[in-house]
Amino acid sequence: MKVAIIGGGPAGAAAAMTLAKAGVETYLIEKDLNGDKPCGGGIPSGSLKEFDIPDYLFERKVTKVGIVAPSGYEVIAEVKNGYVGMVDRMKFDPWLREKAVESGARLIEGVFTGFSQKELTPPPPLFSKEGKIEINFKQGEKEDSIEVDAVIAADGVNSAVAKQIGAERPQVYLTVQEKVELTGETQKLYEDRCEFWYGADISPNFYGWVFPKGSFATIGTGAPYGYGKFMDDYMAAFKKRLGVRFDGAKILKRQAFPLPMGPIKKKVYGNVLLVGDAAGTVMPVSGEGIYYGIMSGKMAAEAVIKGDVASYDREWKRVYGSQFRLMSLLCRWFYKDDKWRERLVRMHDDKDAQERSLALWLEKEKKYPIYSIYGKIVKSLLKHL
Ligand SMILES: Cc1cc2nc3c(=O)[nH]c(=O)nc-3n(C[C@H](O)[C@H](O)[C@H](O)COP(=O)(O)OP(=O)(O)OC[C@H]3O[C@@H](n4cnc5c(N)ncnc54)[C@H](O)[C@@H]3O)c2cc1C
């Protein structure tokens, strides 16, 4: 059995690792081994236990989460029994790819350019002669191709694979992020804390974030694609709200990048399976995509190993369906206007609601049943009406 994975980000690397460990001949094709994926790099400690991420990959581990309301009212939530790990994607992604290689995957630096077949659906029988898929890629000027039994598309939000097979596309936000040098008092302030800032001035449907790393912090904001032309204004407003903290701080990099928000329904097209950002597996409200990308990569790989690609869509729905549905519902509620944003922040004064809302983000092994978490959140929210 031979499988090609297009894209060596977290989703692709996780898929490659899973397949290679199961003895599948695995090709991981990544266009840029030195890429720097625009990302806040925040990973909750509970989420990636199975990967045993070494300490040196965490630029910082923070245990305090600052949540700031439009009025400036701030709640600082304490993370108990864990932390939010801050990784630099320039180091994290190569480490994940290295893990895949150690498991037996072959890593190719190349750009996927297309399939030879015009028609990939309906699916021919998996692992049969007629089920072979020829994929083409370029290494520099050199063109090459391989024939495989299945393809995992992990080539991110602008997925060329998805475009070629005419796959459903997720809703997309635009983000602007700066890597800003951390010095002096600001360095001290963010020693053990990250922050989420809310307000219509910062984003109509998202938040502004400050995620500290070693010597720099990533600060940014996002908004649905249609608001793209206002991104500079949102970023300027955010910096204004941050006040003197980053005044005059050196901007090391400024990046603008799309962020999908919520998964597509159909992630399997013939023997091509879409994972991670290519499938939109980013959690609404929080924008968390690394964990869900990794889990989707793993799930898709397991479906291929089983020889039942369609089970990937079913399994995804079973494990994450209700959580994603509820979060998109909350997204409409929380981001309706500044009154609601204020309530979203103030409800975190309630320790129970705070614990459950942090659990939702930080602990992926469900300590509380999902409906009890939402029940508690809604109850605390209603107190602020
Ligand atoms: C500004 C910003 C901040 C974010 N902050 C966070 C955060 O703090 N925490 C969090 O959990 N998530 C965050 N996210 C989301 C997170 O970055 C993504 O959800 C995650 O990277 C998805 O992983 P992926 O492997 O699916 O895609 P990607 O990480 O995008 O990887 C796709 C890979 O495919 C490669 N590729 C693309 N096209 C081709 C091709 N044609 N041929 C070969 N290779 C190709 C790319 O080079 C890339 O390496 C953030 C996103 C943005 C934009």
mmCIF file of N, CA, C and O in Angstrom, residues 82-126:
data_model
loop_
_atom_site.group_PDB
_atom_site.id
_atom_site.type_symbol
_atom_site.label_atom_id
_atom_site.label_comp_id
_atom_site.label_asym_id
_atom_site.label_seq_id
_atom_site.Cartn_x
_atom_site.Cartn_y
_atom_site.Cartn_z
ATOM 1 N N GLY A 82 -1.739 22.303 34.256
ATOM 2 C CA GLY A 82 -1.336 22.349 32.848
ATOM 3 C C GLY A 82 -0.812 23.715 32.472
ATOM 4 O O GLY A 82 -0.549 24.547 33.338
ATOM 5 N N TYR A 83 -0.716 23.947 31.190
ATOM 6 C CA TYR A 83 -0.188 25.227 30.690
ATOM 7 C C TYR A 83 -0.578 25.380 29.222
ATOM 8 O O TYR A 83 -1.045 24.427 28.587
ATOM 9 N N VAL A 84 -0.375 26.590 28.722
ATOM 10 C CA VAL A 84 -0.493 26.786 27.285
ATOM 11 C C VAL A 84 0.941 26.871 26.768
ATOM 12 O O VAL A 84 1.710 27.748 27.171
ATOM 13 N N GLY A 85 1.297 25.933 25.932
ATOM 14 C CA GLY A 85 2.658 25.904 25.381
ATOM 15 C C GLY A 85 2.724 26.794 24.151
ATOM 16 O O GLY A 85 1.794 26.830 23.353
ATOM 17 N N MET A 86 3.815 27.539 24.046
ATOM 18 C CA MET A 86 3.981 28.437 22.902
ATOM 19 C C MET A 86 5.111 27.912 22.031
ATOM 20 O O MET A 86 6.265 27.859 22.482
ATOM 21 N N VAL A 87 4.771 27.510 20.812
ATOM 22 C CA VAL A 87 5.820 26.983 19.927
ATOM 23 C C VAL A 87 6.078 27.959 18.782
ATOM 24 O O VAL A 87 5.214 28.755 18.425
ATOM 25 N N ASP A 88 7.282 27.859 18.249
ATOM 26 C CA ASP A 88 7.640 28.611 17.054
ATOM 27 C C ASP A 88 7.508 27.619 15.894
ATOM 28 O O ASP A 88 8.190 26.585 15.873
ATOM 29 N N ARG A 89 6.616 27.913 14.952
ATOM 30 C CA ARG A 89 6.332 26.934 13.895
ATOM 31 C C ARG A 89 7.565 26.632 13.042
ATOM 32 O O ARG A 89 7.636 25.586 12.404
ATOM 33 N N MET A 90 8.535 27.531 13.025
ATOM 34 C CA MET A 90 9.757 27.258 12.254
ATOM 35 C C MET A 90 10.546 26.111 12.862
ATOM 36 O O MET A 90 11.390 25.512 12.211
ATOM 37 N N LYS A 91 10.295 25.838 14.159
ATOM 38 C CA LYS A 91 10.984 24.718 14.814
ATOM 39 C C LYS A 91 10.038 23.530 14.995
ATOM 40 O O LYS A 91 10.444 22.386 14.924
ATOM 41 N N PHE A 92 8.763 23.847 15.267
ATOM 42 C CA PHE A 92 7.787 22.798 15.575
ATOM 43 C C PHE A 92 7.502 21.906 14.356
ATOM 44 O O PHE A 92 7.519 20.675 14.461
ATOM 45 N N ASP A 93 7.271 22.530 13.200
ATOM 46 C CA ASP A 93 6.913 21.733 12.011
ATOM 47 C C ASP A 93 8.049 20.798 11.582
ATOM 48 O O ASP A 93 7.796 19.616 11.322
ATOM 49 N N PRO A 94 9.310 21.290 11.533
ATOM 50 C CA PRO A 94 10.396 20.358 11.171
ATOM 51 C C PRO A 94 10.507 19.200 12.159
ATOM 52 O O PRO A 94 10.795 18.069 11.769
ATOM 53 N N TRP A 95 10.233 19.472 13.441
ATOM 54 C CA TRP A 95 10.306 18.400 14.446
ATOM 55 C C TRP A 95 9.250 17.335 14.159
ATOM 56 O O TRP A 95 9.521 16.134 14.206
ATOM 57 N N LEU A 96 8.036 17.792 13.849
ATOM 58 C CA LEU A 96 6.959 16.837 13.535
ATOM 59 C C LEU A 96 7.317 16.018 12.286
ATOM 60 O O LEU A 96 7.094 14.802 12.250
ATOM 61 N N ARG A 97 7.865 16.689 11.287
ATOM 62 C CA ARG A 97 8.237 15.974 10.047
ATOM 63 C C ARG A 97 9.325 14.955 10.332
ATOM 64 O O ARG A 97 9.336 13.857 9.802
ATOM 65 N N GLU A 98 10.252 15.357 11.221
ATOM 66 C CA GLU A 98 11.341 14.453 11.586
ATOM 67 C C GLU A 98 10.773 13.194 12.249
ATOM 68 O O GLU A 98 11.233 12.074 12.006
ATOM 69 N N LYS A 99 9.749 13.381 13.082
ATOM 70 C CA LYS A 99 9.084 12.238 13.738
ATOM 71 C C LYS A 99 8.488 11.297 12.687
ATOM 72 O O LYS A 99 8.535 10.085 12.828
ATOM 73 N N ALA A 100 7.908 11.898 11.641
ATOM 74 C CA ALA A 100 7.316 11.089 10.576
ATOM 75 C C ALA A 100 8.411 10.293 9.860
ATOM 76 O O ALA A 100 8.243 9.114 9.556
ATOM 77 N N VAL A 101 9.532 10.958 9.618
ATOM 78 C CA VAL A 101 10.656 10.284 8.944
ATOM 79 C C VAL A 101 11.192 9.153 9.820
ATOM 80 O O VAL A 101 11.448 8.037 9.347
ATOM 81 N N GLU A 102 11.324 9.433 11.111
ATOM 82 C CA GLU A 102 11.794 8.380 12.040
ATOM 83 C C GLU A 102 10.848 7.175 12.035
ATOM 84 O O GLU A 102 11.263 6.049 12.261
ATOM 85 N N SER A 103 9.570 7.447 11.778
ATOM 86 C CA SER A 103 8.593 6.346 11.739
ATOM 87 C C SER A 103 8.653 5.578 10.421
ATOM 88 O O SER A 103 7.986 4.565 10.267
ATOM 89 N N GLY A 104 9.384 6.128 9.442
ATOM 90 C CA GLY A 104 9.553 5.402 8.178
ATOM 91 C C GLY A 104 9.019 6.127 6.953
ATOM 92 O O GLY A 104 9.076 5.600 5.843
ATOM 93 N N ALA A 105 8.468 7.348 7.132
ATOM 94 C CA ALA A 105 7.945 8.089 5.965
ATOM 95 C C ALA A 105 9.100 8.665 5.145
ATOM 96 O O ALA A 105 10.163 8.958 5.688
ATOM 97 N N ARG A 106 8.869 8.791 3.823
ATOM 98 C CA ARG A 106 9.890 9.436 2.979
ATOM 99 C C ARG A 106 9.476 10.882 2.756
ATOM 100 O O ARG A 106 8.381 11.141 2.257
ATOM 101 N N LEU A 107 10.364 11.783 3.130
ATOM 102 C CA LEU A 107 10.061 13.213 3.023
ATOM 103 C C LEU A 107 10.658 13.747 1.720
ATOM 104 O O LEU A 107 11.836 13.561 1.440
ATOM 105 N N ILE A 108 9.807 14.386 0.923
ATOM 106 C CA ILE A 108 10.267 14.954 -0.347
ATOM 107 C C ILE A 108 10.003 16.449 -0.316
ATOM 108 O O ILE A 108 8.886 16.879 -0.001
ATOM 109 N N GLU A 109 11.030 17.242 -0.627
ATOM 110 C CA GLU A 109 10.770 18.683 -0.761
ATOM 111 C C GLU A 109 10.323 18.922 -2.198
ATOM 112 O O GLU A 109 11.121 18.819 -3.137
ATOM 113 N N GLY A 110 9.045 19.175 -2.387
ATOM 114 C CA GLY A 110 8.494 19.341 -3.729
ATOM 115 C C GLY A 110 7.126 19.974 -3.662
ATOM 116 O O GLY A 110 6.475 19.961 -2.626
ATOM 117 N N VAL A 111 6.712 20.535 -4.798
ATOM 118 C CA VAL A 111 5.415 21.206 -4.869
ATOM 119 C C VAL A 111 4.446 20.341 -5.668
ATOM 120 O O VAL A 111 4.729 19.991 -6.817
ATOM 121 N N PHE A 112 3.333 20.003 -5.055
ATOM 122 C CA PHE A 112 2.291 19.253 -5.768
ATOM 123 C C PHE A 112 1.758 20.126 -6.894
ATOM 124 O O PHE A 112 1.415 21.288 -6.688
ATOM 125 N N THR A 113 1.687 19.542 -8.123
ATOM 126 C CA THR A 113 1.202 20.358 -9.246
ATOM 127 C C THR A 113 -0.098 19.829 -9.842
ATOM 128 O O THR A 113 -0.756 20.524 -10.590
ATOM 129 N N GLY A 114 -0.475 18.599 -9.495
ATOM 130 C CA GLY A 114 -1.762 18.111 -10.013
ATOM 131 C C GLY A 114 -1.835 16.603 -10.101
ATOM 132 O O GLY A 114 -0.846 15.897 -9.877
ATOM 133 N N PHE A 115 -3.028 16.120 -10.419
ATOM 134 C CA PHE A 115 -3.238 14.690 -10.647
ATOM 135 C C PHE A 115 -3.212 14.436 -12.147
ATOM 136 O O PHE A 115 -3.572 15.321 -12.927
ATOM 137 N N SER A 116 -2.838 13.240 -12.537
ATOM 138 C CA SER A 116 -2.880 12.918 -13.964
ATOM 139 C C SER A 116 -4.299 12.640 -14.411
ATOM 140 O O SER A 116 -4.705 13.034 -15.495
ATOM 141 N N GLN A 117 -5.074 11.966 -13.521
ATOM 142 C CA GLN A 117 -6.470 11.669 -13.877
ATOM 143 C C GLN A 117 -7.315 12.930 -13.792
ATOM 144 O O GLN A 117 -7.053 13.798 -12.977
ATOM 145 N N LYS A 118 -8.337 12.972 -14.619
ATOM 146 C CA LYS A 118 -9.275 14.093 -14.552
ATOM 147 C C LYS A 118 -10.314 13.801 -13.466
ATOM 148 O O LYS A 118 -10.759 14.670 -12.748
ATOM 149 N N GLU A 119 -10.708 12.524 -13.371
ATOM 150 C CA GLU A 119 -11.835 12.143 -12.525
ATOM 151 C C GLU A 119 -11.358 11.277 -11.366
ATOM 152 O O GLU A 119 -10.780 10.220 -11.572
ATOM 153 N N LEU A 120 -11.547 11.743 -10.137
ATOM 154 C CA LEU A 120 -11.108 10.931 -8.991
ATOM 155 C C LEU A 120 -12.287 10.370 -8.211
ATOM 156 O O LEU A 120 -12.122 9.572 -7.307
ATOM 157 N N THR A 121 -13.489 10.818 -8.529
ATOM 158 C CA THR A 121 -14.677 10.255 -7.890
ATOM 159 C C THR A 121 -15.633 9.803 -8.988
ATOM 160 O O THR A 121 -15.642 10.406 -10.056
ATOM 161 N N PRO A 122 -16.488 8.809 -8.812
ATOM 162 C CA PRO A 122 -16.604 7.975 -7.623
ATOM 163 C C PRO A 122 -15.348 7.130 -7.408
ATOM 164 O O PRO A 122 -14.601 6.897 -8.364
ATOM 165 N N PRO A 123 -15.121 6.704 -6.178
ATOM 166 C CA PRO A 123 -13.855 6.039 -5.889
ATOM 167 C C PRO A 123 -13.724 4.665 -6.519
ATOM 168 O O PRO A 123 -14.644 3.863 -6.425
ATOM 169 N N PRO A 124 -12.608 4.433 -7.159
ATOM 170 C CA PRO A 124 -12.324 3.064 -7.553
ATOM 171 C C PRO A 124 -11.965 2.291 -6.286
ATOM 172 O O PRO A 124 -11.648 2.916 -5.273
ATOM 173 N N PRO A 125 -12.019 0.966 -6.304
ATOM 174 C CA PRO A 125 -11.721 0.228 -5.081
ATOM 175 C C PRO A 125 -10.329 0.603 -4.568
ATOM 176 O O PRO A 125 -9.371 0.679 -5.353
ATOM 177 N N LEU A 126 -10.269 0.863 -3.290
ATOM 178 C CA LEU A 126 -8.986 1.248 -2.685
ATOM 179 C C LEU A 126 -8.010 0.077 -2.767
ATOM 180 O O LEU A 126 -8.401 -1.068 -2.601
#
